[in-house]
Tab-separated table of C-alpha atoms and ligand atoms in Angstrom:
chain	number	residue	atom	x	y	z
A	1	MET	CA	3.644	-13.581	-20.243
A	2	THR	CA	4.289	-16.464	-22.673
A	3	ALA	CA	7.573	-18.099	-23.641
A	4	ALA	CA	9.596	-17.249	-26.755
A	5	GLY	CA	8.708	-18.990	-30.043
A	6	SER	CA	9.985	-22.575	-30.239
A	7	ASN	CA	11.245	-22.201	-33.847
A	8	GLY	CA	13.981	-19.900	-32.617
A	9	ALA	CA	12.580	-16.833	-34.435
A	10	ALA	CA	12.190	-13.739	-32.307
A	11	ALA	CA	8.604	-13.625	-31.123
A	12	ALA	CA	6.610	-10.403	-31.408
A	13	PRO	CA	6.838	-8.328	-28.249
A	14	THR	CA	4.129	-8.698	-25.676
A	15	HIS	CA	2.209	-5.443	-25.450
A	16	ILE	CA	0.682	-3.943	-22.316
A	17	GLY	CA	-1.308	-0.718	-22.064
A	18	THR	CA	-1.953	1.270	-18.887
A	19	ASP	CA	-2.546	4.778	-17.547
A	20	VAL	CA	0.581	5.066	-15.391
A	21	LEU	CA	3.739	3.022	-15.742
A	22	VAL	CA	5.893	3.026	-12.605
A	23	ILE	CA	9.408	1.704	-13.130
A	24	GLY	CA	10.986	0.361	-9.944
A	25	ALA	CA	9.195	-1.149	-6.958
A	26	GLY	CA	11.174	0.194	-4.019
A	27	GLY	CA	9.495	2.420	-1.426
A	28	ALA	CA	9.076	5.296	-3.872
A	29	GLY	CA	7.713	3.210	-6.742
A	30	MET	CA	5.287	1.202	-4.598
A	31	TYR	CA	3.993	4.368	-2.999
A	32	ALA	CA	3.666	6.139	-6.362
A	33	ALA	CA	1.707	3.160	-7.702
A	34	LEU	CA	-0.649	3.228	-4.712
A	35	GLU	CA	-1.194	6.973	-5.061
A	36	ALA	CA	-1.923	6.715	-8.770
A	37	ALA	CA	-4.373	3.864	-8.106
A	38	ARG	CA	-6.076	5.885	-5.359
A	39	ALA	CA	-6.547	8.644	-7.925
A	40	GLY	CA	-8.381	6.202	-10.177
A	41	ALA	CA	-5.610	5.307	-12.630
A	42	ALA	CA	-4.772	1.868	-13.955
A	43	VAL	CA	-1.149	1.238	-13.047
A	44	VAL	CA	1.631	-1.109	-14.103
A	45	LEU	CA	4.393	-1.417	-11.518
A	46	ALA	CA	7.464	-3.047	-13.055
A	47	ASP	CA	10.708	-4.077	-11.401
A	48	ARG	CA	13.790	-5.834	-12.656
A	49	SER	CA	13.878	-7.710	-9.350
A	50	LEU	CA	10.967	-9.097	-7.317
A	51	ILE	CA	8.342	-6.512	-6.395
A	52	GLY	CA	9.319	-4.740	-3.193
A	53	ARG	CA	12.426	-6.844	-2.675
A	54	GLY	CA	15.100	-5.249	-4.861
A	55	GLY	CA	16.927	-1.970	-4.336
A	56	ALA	CA	17.696	0.106	-1.274
A	57	THR	CA	14.363	0.288	0.531
A	58	VAL	CA	14.296	-3.295	1.710
A	59	MET	CA	17.950	-2.975	2.803
A	60	ALA	CA	17.534	0.186	4.879
A	61	GLN	CA	17.639	-0.856	8.486
A	62	MET	CA	17.730	2.384	10.330
A	63	THR	CA	15.598	5.483	10.710
A	64	VAL	CA	13.268	7.808	8.834
A	65	ALA	CA	13.247	11.511	9.648
A	66	ALA	CA	10.015	13.487	9.854
A	67	ALA	CA	8.821	16.305	12.087
A	68	LEU	CA	6.240	14.207	13.915
A	69	GLY	CA	6.875	16.010	17.179
A	70	GLU	CA	6.211	12.829	19.156
A	71	GLN	CA	9.439	12.834	21.155
A	72	THR	CA	9.872	16.621	21.324
A	73	PRO	CA	7.695	19.401	19.848
A	74	ASP	CA	8.622	19.881	16.202
A	75	HIS	CA	7.431	21.453	12.942
A	76	TRP	CA	8.341	20.580	9.378
A	77	GLU	CA	9.878	24.021	8.919
A	78	HIS	CA	12.502	23.156	11.576
A	79	HIS	CA	13.270	19.999	9.616
A	80	LEU	CA	13.533	22.099	6.457
A	81	SER	CA	15.881	24.601	8.029
A	82	ASP	CA	18.173	21.793	9.295
A	83	THR	CA	18.091	20.237	5.818
A	84	LEU	CA	18.966	23.497	4.070
A	85	ALA	CA	21.739	24.215	6.572
A	86	ALA	CA	23.279	20.787	6.008
A	87	GLY	CA	22.910	21.322	2.236
A	88	ARG	CA	25.010	24.491	2.516
A	89	GLY	CA	23.069	26.390	-0.122
A	90	LEU	CA	22.986	23.552	-2.648
A	91	CYS	CA	19.503	22.157	-2.004
A	92	ASP	CA	16.567	22.763	-4.296
A	93	GLU	CA	14.473	24.449	-1.627
A	94	ARG	CA	11.127	23.613	-3.272
A	95	LEU	CA	11.882	19.917	-3.287
A	96	ALA	CA	13.391	19.952	0.181
A	97	ALA	CA	10.227	21.681	1.460
A	98	LEU	CA	8.050	19.085	-0.266
A	99	LEU	CA	9.976	16.298	1.437
A	100	CYS	CA	9.882	17.873	4.897
A	101	GLU	CA	6.233	18.977	4.726
A	102	ASP	CA	4.917	15.658	3.428
A	103	GLY	CA	7.043	13.534	5.765
A	104	PRO	CA	4.859	13.530	8.900
A	105	ARG	CA	1.691	12.741	6.911
A	106	ARG	CA	3.362	9.790	5.233
A	107	LEU	CA	4.801	8.374	8.441
A	108	ARG	CA	1.413	8.583	10.145
A	109	GLU	CA	-0.189	6.884	7.189
A	110	MET	CA	2.396	4.101	7.462
A	111	ASP	CA	1.570	3.937	11.172
A	112	ASP	CA	-2.128	3.438	10.314
A	113	TRP	CA	-1.021	0.668	7.971
A	114	LYS	CA	0.724	-1.004	10.948
A	115	VAL	CA	4.315	-0.587	9.904
A	116	GLY	CA	5.287	-0.928	13.575
A	117	TRP	CA	7.213	2.242	14.473
A	118	ALA	CA	9.038	1.676	17.766
A	119	ARG	CA	7.027	3.214	20.625
A	120	GLU	CA	7.645	4.348	24.172
A	121	ASP	CA	4.809	5.176	26.590
A	122	GLY	CA	2.428	5.085	23.635
A	123	HIS	CA	4.242	7.643	21.489
A	124	ILE	CA	6.438	6.977	18.458
A	125	LYS	CA	10.087	6.989	19.522
A	126	GLN	CA	12.321	9.423	17.649
A	127	ALA	CA	16.112	9.349	17.828
A	128	GLN	CA	18.402	12.299	17.230
A	129	ALA	CA	20.778	12.124	14.279
A	130	PRO	CA	23.647	14.432	13.302
A	131	GLY	CA	22.466	17.634	11.624
A	132	HIS	CA	18.986	17.486	13.161
A	133	ASP	CA	18.336	19.963	15.977
A	134	ARG	CA	16.062	17.570	17.887
A	135	PRO	CA	15.008	13.895	17.976
A	136	ARG	CA	13.288	13.372	14.621
A	137	CYS	CA	14.107	9.882	13.387
A	138	ALA	CA	11.493	7.130	13.703
A	139	TYR	CA	12.429	3.471	13.281
A	140	VAL	CA	11.240	-0.112	13.504
A	141	ASP	CA	13.182	-2.310	15.926
A	142	PHE	CA	15.550	-4.076	15.624
A	143	LEU	CA	17.223	-2.612	12.540
A	144	ALA	CA	14.092	-3.497	10.579
A	145	THR	CA	12.822	-0.168	9.220
A	146	GLY	CA	13.304	-0.782	5.481
A	147	PRO	CA	11.990	-4.358	5.490
A	148	ALA	CA	8.960	-3.201	7.510
A	149	VAL	CA	8.265	-0.315	5.117
A	150	SER	CA	8.566	-2.662	2.127
A	151	ARG	CA	6.339	-5.301	3.698
A	152	THR	CA	3.701	-2.697	4.584
A	153	LEU	CA	3.614	-1.235	1.079
A	154	ARG	CA	3.501	-4.715	-0.470
A	155	ALA	CA	0.499	-5.526	1.743
A	156	GLN	CA	-1.236	-2.320	0.634
A	157	LEU	CA	-0.565	-3.177	-2.997
A	158	ASN	CA	-2.023	-6.640	-2.501
A	159	ALA	CA	-5.298	-5.011	-1.572
A	160	VAL	CA	-5.463	-2.852	-4.717
A	161	ASN	CA	-6.717	-4.332	-7.983
A	162	ALA	CA	-5.752	-1.365	-10.122
A	163	VAL	CA	-2.019	-2.045	-9.821
A	164	ARG	CA	-0.633	-4.779	-12.044
A	165	ARG	CA	2.728	-5.858	-10.652
A	166	ILE	CA	5.344	-7.340	-12.951
A	167	GLY	CA	8.619	-8.536	-11.456
A	168	GLU	CA	11.781	-9.486	-13.337
A	169	LEU	CA	10.974	-6.973	-16.055
A	170	VAL	CA	13.953	-4.751	-16.925
A	171	ILE	CA	12.920	-1.484	-18.522
A	172	VAL	CA	15.489	-0.714	-21.208
A	173	ASP	CA	14.111	2.428	-22.837
A	174	ILE	CA	11.478	5.089	-22.344
A	175	ALA	CA	9.285	5.615	-25.397
A	176	VAL	CA	8.888	9.243	-26.479
A	177	ARG	CA	6.480	10.446	-29.138
A	178	ASP	CA	6.119	14.068	-30.247
A	179	GLY	CA	8.345	15.055	-27.332
A	180	GLU	CA	6.189	13.332	-24.699
A	181	ALA	CA	6.863	10.155	-22.735
A	182	CYS	CA	4.332	7.548	-23.772
A	183	GLY	CA	5.592	4.200	-22.513
A	184	ALA	CA	8.654	1.992	-22.446
A	185	THR	CA	10.287	-1.098	-23.816
A	186	ALA	CA	11.447	-3.877	-21.577
A	187	LEU	CA	13.011	-7.295	-21.331
A	188	HIS	CA	11.209	-10.014	-19.389
A	189	LEU	CA	14.075	-11.873	-17.703
A	190	PRO	CA	12.527	-15.333	-17.158
A	191	THR	CA	11.395	-15.693	-20.798
A	192	GLY	CA	13.753	-13.359	-22.652
A	193	ARG	CA	10.682	-11.806	-24.287
A	194	ALA	CA	10.621	-8.188	-25.377
A	195	VAL	CA	7.741	-6.237	-23.895
A	196	THR	CA	6.328	-2.877	-24.953
A	197	LEU	CA	4.292	-0.785	-22.571
A	198	ALA	CA	2.107	2.192	-23.505
A	199	ALA	CA	1.195	4.675	-20.779
A	200	LYS	CA	-0.144	8.191	-20.322
A	201	ALA	CA	2.505	8.904	-17.685
A	202	VAL	CA	5.801	7.213	-16.899
A	203	VAL	CA	7.368	7.383	-13.446
A	204	ILE	CA	11.033	6.494	-12.988
A	205	ALA	CA	11.624	5.172	-9.464
A	206	THR	CA	14.672	3.045	-10.129
A	207	GLY	CA	16.867	3.960	-7.168
A	208	GLY	CA	20.481	5.083	-7.159
A	209	LEU	CA	23.877	4.376	-8.668
A	210	THR	CA	26.189	3.694	-5.763
A	211	GLY	CA	26.695	0.124	-6.967
A	212	LEU	CA	29.146	1.676	-9.427
A	213	TYR	CA	31.637	2.280	-6.596
A	214	ARG	CA	34.082	-0.302	-5.275
A	215	ARG	CA	33.128	0.262	-1.646
A	216	ASN	CA	29.373	0.778	-1.429
A	217	SER	CA	26.211	-0.055	0.494
A	218	ALA	CA	24.189	-0.862	-2.634
A	219	SER	CA	22.262	-3.861	-3.919
A	220	CYS	CA	23.075	-5.274	-7.354
A	221	ASN	CA	20.076	-3.386	-8.792
A	222	MET	CA	21.539	0.010	-7.996
A	223	GLY	CA	23.617	0.584	-11.100
A	224	GLY	CA	21.989	3.824	-12.223
A	225	ASP	CA	19.545	2.484	-14.852
A	226	GLY	CA	17.101	5.322	-14.237
A	227	TYR	CA	19.637	8.002	-15.104
A	228	ALA	CA	20.334	6.355	-18.452
A	229	LEU	CA	16.619	5.919	-19.157
A	230	ALA	CA	15.866	9.553	-18.335
A	231	LEU	CA	18.824	10.973	-20.224
A	232	ARG	CA	18.044	9.036	-23.384
A	233	ALA	CA	14.415	10.175	-23.168
A	234	GLY	CA	15.564	13.807	-23.207
A	235	ALA	CA	15.549	14.659	-19.497
A	236	GLU	CA	18.287	16.740	-17.914
A	237	LEU	CA	20.617	15.266	-15.304
A	238	ILE	CA	22.167	17.514	-12.692
A	239	ASP	CA	24.626	17.251	-9.810
A	240	MET	CA	25.790	13.810	-10.879
A	241	GLU	CA	28.979	14.292	-8.861
A	242	PHE	CA	27.002	14.581	-5.612
A	243	VAL	CA	27.575	11.171	-4.131
A	244	GLN	CA	27.143	10.952	-0.387
A	245	PHE	CA	29.617	8.735	1.408
A	246	PHE	CA	28.475	7.053	4.558
A	247	PRO	CA	31.405	7.651	6.902
A	248	ILE	CA	31.301	4.570	9.087
A	249	GLY	CA	30.588	1.755	6.630
A	250	HIS	CA	31.735	-1.605	7.907
A	251	LEU	CA	35.280	-2.439	6.825
A	252	ALA	CA	36.658	-5.272	9.000
A	253	PRO	CA	36.391	-7.994	10.166
A	254	ARG	CA	34.350	-9.667	7.433
A	255	LEU	CA	30.611	-9.212	7.949
A	256	VAL	CA	28.182	-11.504	6.110
A	257	GLY	CA	24.439	-10.960	5.716
A	258	MET	CA	24.263	-7.648	7.541
A	259	ASP	CA	23.893	-4.042	6.448
A	260	PRO	CA	27.340	-2.424	6.097
A	261	ILE	CA	25.932	0.832	7.445
A	262	MET	CA	24.378	-0.701	10.541
A	263	TRP	CA	26.769	1.072	12.938
A	264	ASP	CA	24.739	4.270	12.765
A	265	PRO	CA	21.900	3.044	15.001
A	266	PHE	CA	24.468	1.618	17.378
A	267	ARG	CA	25.883	5.102	17.693
A	268	TYR	CA	22.427	6.686	18.143
A	269	LYS	CA	21.624	4.349	20.958
A	270	LEU	CA	24.972	3.660	22.589
A	271	GLY	CA	27.362	6.405	21.573
A	272	GLY	CA	30.445	4.693	20.150
A	273	ARG	CA	33.942	6.123	19.904
A	274	LEU	CA	35.643	6.786	16.598
A	275	LEU	CA	39.378	6.221	17.121
A	276	ASN	CA	42.468	6.499	14.953
A	277	ALA	CA	45.443	4.118	14.974
A	278	GLU	CA	46.731	5.880	18.120
A	279	MET	CA	43.428	4.954	19.796
A	280	ARG	CA	42.599	8.644	20.083
A	281	GLU	CA	39.178	10.173	19.344
A	282	PHE	CA	39.595	12.627	16.484
A	283	GLU	CA	36.118	13.862	15.477
A	284	GLN	CA	36.527	16.940	17.650
A	285	ASP	CA	39.517	18.004	15.539
A	286	TYR	CA	37.275	18.340	12.499
A	287	ALA	CA	34.126	19.797	14.050
A	288	THR	CA	33.223	23.236	12.735
A	289	ARG	CA	32.351	26.056	15.095
A	290	ASP	CA	28.587	25.392	14.697
A	291	ASN	CA	29.003	21.673	14.654
A	292	ARG	CA	31.292	20.994	17.575
A	293	SER	CA	31.316	17.359	18.475
A	294	ASP	CA	31.918	17.669	22.239
A	295	GLY	CA	32.577	13.949	22.288
A	296	ARG	CA	28.999	13.258	21.180
A	297	TYR	CA	27.871	11.871	17.857
A	298	VAL	CA	27.055	15.058	15.983
A	299	LEU	CA	29.297	15.321	12.927
A	300	THR	CA	27.306	15.297	9.681
A	301	ARG	CA	28.208	12.605	7.151
A	302	ASP	CA	30.332	14.832	4.947
A	303	LEU	CA	32.437	16.081	7.862
A	304	ALA	CA	32.881	12.622	9.362
A	305	THR	CA	33.885	11.252	5.938
A	306	TYR	CA	36.414	14.058	5.590
A	307	ALA	CA	37.754	13.428	9.094
A	308	ILE	CA	38.340	9.695	8.547
A	309	THR	CA	39.870	10.232	5.112
A	310	ARG	CA	42.295	12.811	6.483
A	311	GLU	CA	43.319	10.555	9.370
A	312	VAL	CA	44.042	7.702	6.944
A	313	GLU	CA	46.014	10.047	4.660
A	314	ALA	CA	48.043	11.211	7.665
A	315	GLY	CA	49.071	7.601	8.372
A	316	ARG	CA	46.771	7.275	11.375
A	317	GLY	CA	44.304	4.821	9.786
A	318	SER	CA	43.341	1.376	11.090
A	319	PRO	CA	45.031	-1.706	9.527
A	320	ALA	CA	42.342	-2.156	6.829
A	321	GLY	CA	42.477	1.549	5.896
A	322	GLY	CA	39.765	3.224	7.975
A	323	ALA	CA	39.140	4.085	11.619
A	324	TYR	CA	38.233	2.060	14.697
A	325	LEU	CA	34.707	2.227	16.085
A	326	SER	CA	34.656	1.133	19.696
A	327	PHE	CA	31.798	0.279	22.064
A	328	GLN	CA	34.080	-1.182	24.699
A	329	HIS	CA	33.044	1.512	27.178
A	330	VAL	CA	29.413	0.319	27.012
A	331	PRO	CA	28.420	-2.443	29.471
A	332	GLU	CA	27.679	-5.750	27.736
A	333	ALA	CA	24.145	-5.885	29.193
A	334	GLU	CA	23.370	-2.460	27.721
A	335	ILE	CA	24.510	-3.558	24.258
A	336	ARG	CA	22.320	-6.661	24.500
A	337	SER	CA	19.281	-4.751	25.697
A	338	ALA	CA	19.623	-2.188	22.872
A	339	PHE	CA	20.173	-4.661	20.040
A	340	GLY	CA	18.950	-8.075	21.230
A	341	PRO	CA	19.070	-10.559	18.332
A	342	VAL	CA	21.487	-8.399	16.336
A	343	VAL	CA	24.151	-9.143	18.951
A	344	ASP	CA	23.831	-12.869	18.133
A	345	ARG	CA	24.148	-12.195	14.419
A	346	LEU	CA	27.310	-10.217	15.123
A	347	ALA	CA	28.644	-13.073	17.256
A	348	ALA	CA	28.110	-15.412	14.274
A	349	ASN	CA	30.448	-13.077	12.383
A	350	GLY	CA	33.023	-13.272	15.205
A	351	ILE	CA	32.274	-9.743	16.469
A	352	ASP	CA	31.975	-9.010	20.195
A	353	LEU	CA	31.512	-5.271	20.642
A	354	ALA	CA	32.147	-5.380	24.371
A	355	LYS	CA	35.612	-6.805	23.770
A	356	ARG	CA	36.973	-5.388	20.517
A	357	PRO	CA	36.417	-2.416	18.177
A	358	VAL	CA	35.430	-2.908	14.540
A	359	GLU	CA	37.006	-1.046	11.619
A	360	VAL	CA	34.917	1.367	9.571
A	361	ALA	CA	35.496	3.545	6.486
A	362	PRO	CA	33.525	5.843	4.161
A	363	ILE	CA	31.525	3.947	1.507
A	364	ALA	CA	29.381	5.259	-1.375
A	365	HIS	CA	25.855	5.286	0.003
A	366	TYR	CA	23.498	7.803	-1.516
A	367	HIS	CA	23.281	9.840	-4.675
A	368	MET	CA	21.900	13.349	-4.376
A	369	GLY	CA	21.993	14.282	-8.045
A	370	GLY	CA	19.648	12.983	-10.699
A	371	VAL	CA	16.888	14.178	-12.979
A	372	ARG	CA	15.984	17.846	-12.888
A	373	VAL	CA	12.262	18.015	-12.039
A	374	ASP	CA	9.663	20.630	-11.148
A	375	GLU	CA	7.472	20.633	-8.031
A	376	THR	CA	5.212	18.009	-9.569
A	377	LEU	CA	8.353	15.874	-10.043
A	378	GLN	CA	7.981	16.105	-13.807
A	379	ALA	CA	11.166	16.153	-15.885
A	380	ARG	CA	11.506	18.490	-18.831
A	381	VAL	CA	9.971	15.723	-20.972
A	382	PRO	CA	6.184	16.014	-20.531
A	383	GLY	CA	4.704	12.849	-19.108
A	384	LEU	CA	7.979	11.713	-17.530
A	385	TYR	CA	8.185	11.849	-13.730
A	386	THR	CA	10.675	10.705	-11.151
A	387	CYS	CA	10.470	9.934	-7.465
A	388	GLY	CA	12.521	8.506	-4.609
A	389	TYR	CA	16.212	8.772	-5.263
A	390	ARG	CA	15.478	10.410	-8.587
A	391	ALA	CA	13.702	13.478	-7.269
A	392	THR	CA	16.480	15.955	-7.004
A	393	ARG	CA	18.384	18.244	-6.420
A	394	SER	CA	19.939	17.284	-3.140
A	395	PRO	CA	16.813	17.191	-1.004
A	396	ARG	CA	18.559	14.802	1.362
A	397	PRO	CA	21.888	16.086	2.576
A	398	LEU	CA	21.023	14.807	6.051
A	399	CYS	CA	20.776	11.216	7.037
A	400	SER	CA	17.333	9.725	7.509
A	401	ALA	CA	15.027	11.225	4.954
A	402	PRO	CA	11.704	9.500	4.480
A	403	ALA	CA	12.152	7.152	1.550
A	404	PRO	CA	8.580	6.991	0.259
A	405	VAL	CA	7.435	10.551	0.783
A	406	ALA	CA	8.146	12.216	-2.528
A	407	THR	CA	5.467	10.980	-4.891
A	408	PRO	CA	4.781	12.366	-8.314
A	409	ARG	CA	1.551	14.287	-7.894
A	410	GLY	CA	1.647	15.300	-11.536
A	411	ALA	CA	1.553	11.713	-12.694
A	412	ARG	CA	-1.749	11.187	-10.911
A	413	CYS	CA	-3.236	14.359	-12.340
A	414	ARG	CA	-1.960	13.560	-15.794
A	415	ALA	CA	-3.410	10.074	-15.715
A	416	ARG	CA	-6.757	11.502	-14.655
A	417	ARG	CA	-6.853	14.160	-17.351
A	418	SER	CA	-9.619	13.087	-19.675
A	419	GLY	CA	-8.219	14.610	-22.853
A	420	ARG	CA	-5.138	12.432	-23.131
A	421	ARG	CA	-5.541	9.156	-24.929
A	422	ARG	CA	-3.071	6.419	-24.282
A	423	PRO	CA	-0.549	6.814	-27.085
A	424	PRO	CA	0.810	3.885	-29.020
A	425	VAL	CA	4.449	3.008	-28.423
A	426	PRO	CA	6.408	4.373	-31.414
A	427	HIS	CA	7.213	1.835	-34.090
A	428	SER	CA	10.967	2.416	-33.784
A	429	THR	CA	10.816	1.503	-30.118
A	430	CYS	CA	9.038	-1.754	-30.866
A	431	CYS	CA	11.713	-2.577	-33.420
A	432	ALA	CA	14.436	-1.933	-30.872
A	433	ALA	CA	12.627	-4.178	-28.428
A	434	ARG	CA	12.320	-6.928	-31.020
A	435	LYS	CA	16.004	-6.739	-31.768
A	436	GLY	CA	16.605	-7.171	-28.052
A	437	ALA	CA	17.963	-3.770	-27.065
A	438	THR	CA	20.746	-4.060	-24.527
A	439	PRO	CA	19.522	-3.197	-21.076
A	440	PRO	CA	21.546	-0.559	-19.222
A	441	ILE	CA	22.445	-3.040	-16.540
A	442	ARG	CA	25.292	-4.852	-14.988
A	443	ARG	CA	24.956	-8.023	-12.982
A	444	ARG	CA	26.938	-7.613	-9.811
A	445	SER	CA	27.197	-9.403	-6.562
A	446	LEU	CA	26.487	-7.689	-3.287
A	447	VAL	CA	29.522	-5.727	-2.219
A	448	ASN	CA	30.532	-5.290	1.420
B	1	FAD	C1	22.055	-0.179	2.883
B	1	FAD	C2	21.181	1.064	2.868
B	1	FAD	C3	20.672	1.553	4.062
B	1	FAD	C4	19.884	2.718	4.063
B	1	FAD	N1	19.383	3.174	5.244
B	1	FAD	C5	18.522	4.244	5.249
B	1	FAD	C6	17.909	4.684	6.457
B	1	FAD	O1	18.122	4.140	7.506
B	1	FAD	N2	17.081	5.746	6.400
B	1	FAD	C7	16.770	6.389	5.216
B	1	FAD	O2	15.970	7.331	5.214
B	1	FAD	N3	17.335	5.979	4.058
B	1	FAD	C8	18.204	4.922	4.050
B	1	FAD	N4	18.776	4.514	2.886
B	1	FAD	C9	18.368	5.190	1.661
B	1	FAD	C10	16.958	4.741	1.301
B	1	FAD	O3	16.883	3.350	1.469
B	1	FAD	C11	16.647	5.138	-0.124
B	1	FAD	O4	16.685	6.541	-0.215
B	1	FAD	C12	15.260	4.691	-0.537
B	1	FAD	O5	14.972	3.388	-0.106
B	1	FAD	C13	15.178	4.785	-2.038
B	1	FAD	O6	13.955	4.255	-2.433
B	1	FAD	P1	13.660	4.113	-3.970
B	1	FAD	O7	12.314	3.495	-4.068
B	1	FAD	O8	13.917	5.407	-4.656
B	1	FAD	O9	14.783	3.111	-4.556
B	1	FAD	P2	15.012	1.544	-4.312
B	1	FAD	O10	14.415	1.076	-3.043
B	1	FAD	O11	16.453	1.301	-4.567
B	1	FAD	O12	14.132	0.868	-5.468
B	1	FAD	C14	14.488	0.961	-6.818
B	1	FAD	C15	13.914	-0.229	-7.551
B	1	FAD	O13	14.089	-0.027	-8.943
B	1	FAD	C16	14.374	-1.274	-9.552
B	1	FAD	N5	15.026	-1.030	-10.845
B	1	FAD	C17	16.256	-0.496	-11.070
B	1	FAD	N6	16.484	-0.408	-12.384
B	1	FAD	C18	15.388	-0.916	-13.018
B	1	FAD	C19	15.024	-1.113	-14.395
B	1	FAD	N7	15.849	-0.775	-15.405
B	1	FAD	N8	13.826	-1.671	-14.674
B	1	FAD	C20	12.970	-2.031	-13.675
B	1	FAD	N9	13.265	-1.871	-12.371
B	1	FAD	C21	14.449	-1.307	-12.039
B	1	FAD	C22	15.261	-1.989	-8.538
B	1	FAD	O14	15.236	-3.383	-8.711
B	1	FAD	C23	14.622	-1.550	-7.216
B	1	FAD	O15	13.665	-2.489	-6.746
B	1	FAD	C24	19.584	3.374	2.849
B	1	FAD	C25	20.114	2.879	1.653
B	1	FAD	C26	20.902	1.729	1.654
B	1	FAD	C27	21.452	1.219	0.346
């Protein structure tokens, strides 16, 4: 991409044509790009950050749920029934089934690609998380799942010529012609150049919106761009109020350079007591009949969030306004053996789990609403697909859903269909790009 004209006049937009345009290079976007390339399509994969390094995927440190049956016999239908139960009747069952059925295949494929799932006696280790009826969550030690998934997908992309990767390209509008998505306009951040892209299919994989909340686990790229892009293109948004709060986000003391939701794996491996200001465990008080805590870590995220919020409202919160999470009952050697180098990083932040509890509180973590799509993940605008966070409604009420599993099959088929010529980007869109349309973005620093 060349620099803007030296005479100060706005240069004509750079134009790029392709079969499939994938917007967003997190786990979902990278995987969608690979799939489209495997189906024979030419692909442009664009990201407002660096490819595979912006968004949630690279930040996710914990586990990925799939019915692999490596730790205990399992079947994707068990995973589906746990998911639907946790969704309390609100899930789109077709999409939830897609996620649960595809999950094991995708995790095994990642295994073949050497992602490095933690193993024990040769089999992939699977931890049990709240809401799952058996151990189902695979991970990469230590707290390295998301970075490993990102690295693996980046390596796969490196080996594929059909995917052109463009970082620091903010997509600002989807182009629609005769009711069909046919490309996008964008702003190239390093040069300030407008860019137009023509494509037979457009896939929105731009991640979530939790960066809009004061307390959140998001990166600065998670401001909800994809929702705005889809809505303006004519897609329907649903369940926008369905924000999942992660109950035990880190609150105090100050924690620098670490994932604010990292206490989950500590609880999987070591237990961990959630205490109110009276130093009393309270989860049991909020457990439902079918979800009794029995002192173990079994409350789903919504119930645990409710429990902590109620304790704070009742005046039994910790000093910073949350609850205490204590590992003081766990021998120091056990903490070290479970989390090795992470213990040193905590020490650098002045945290010694064997000696003192930390404070935790609910933080905005995951958005379960988004673009209404069909089973091919196509929105009501032909040619416009979504995946990852965008594929809704509420397929992920449980923690630990496989980030890259939901890929837009329709986009591949559409790109392959011989009858569809690549449409030109509408003139009005090019004009908007030339004028420098305002991107639906906010620059924010990392919160929490
Ligand atoms: C801190 C944290 C920890 C998590 N831990 C887990 C876990 O342990 N297990 C689990 O299953 N899930 C976890 N999740 C959720 C999981 O990471 C996400 O569901 C998943 O990674 C989403 O992938 P994605 O590709 O849809 O989005 P992202 O990975 O967020 O990628 C979206 C990409 O789109 C780009 N983008 C945004 N707007 C634009 C635009 N206008 N133009 C161009 N590019 C754009 C962004 O830069 C970004 O690279 C976690 C999430 C967070 C935030």
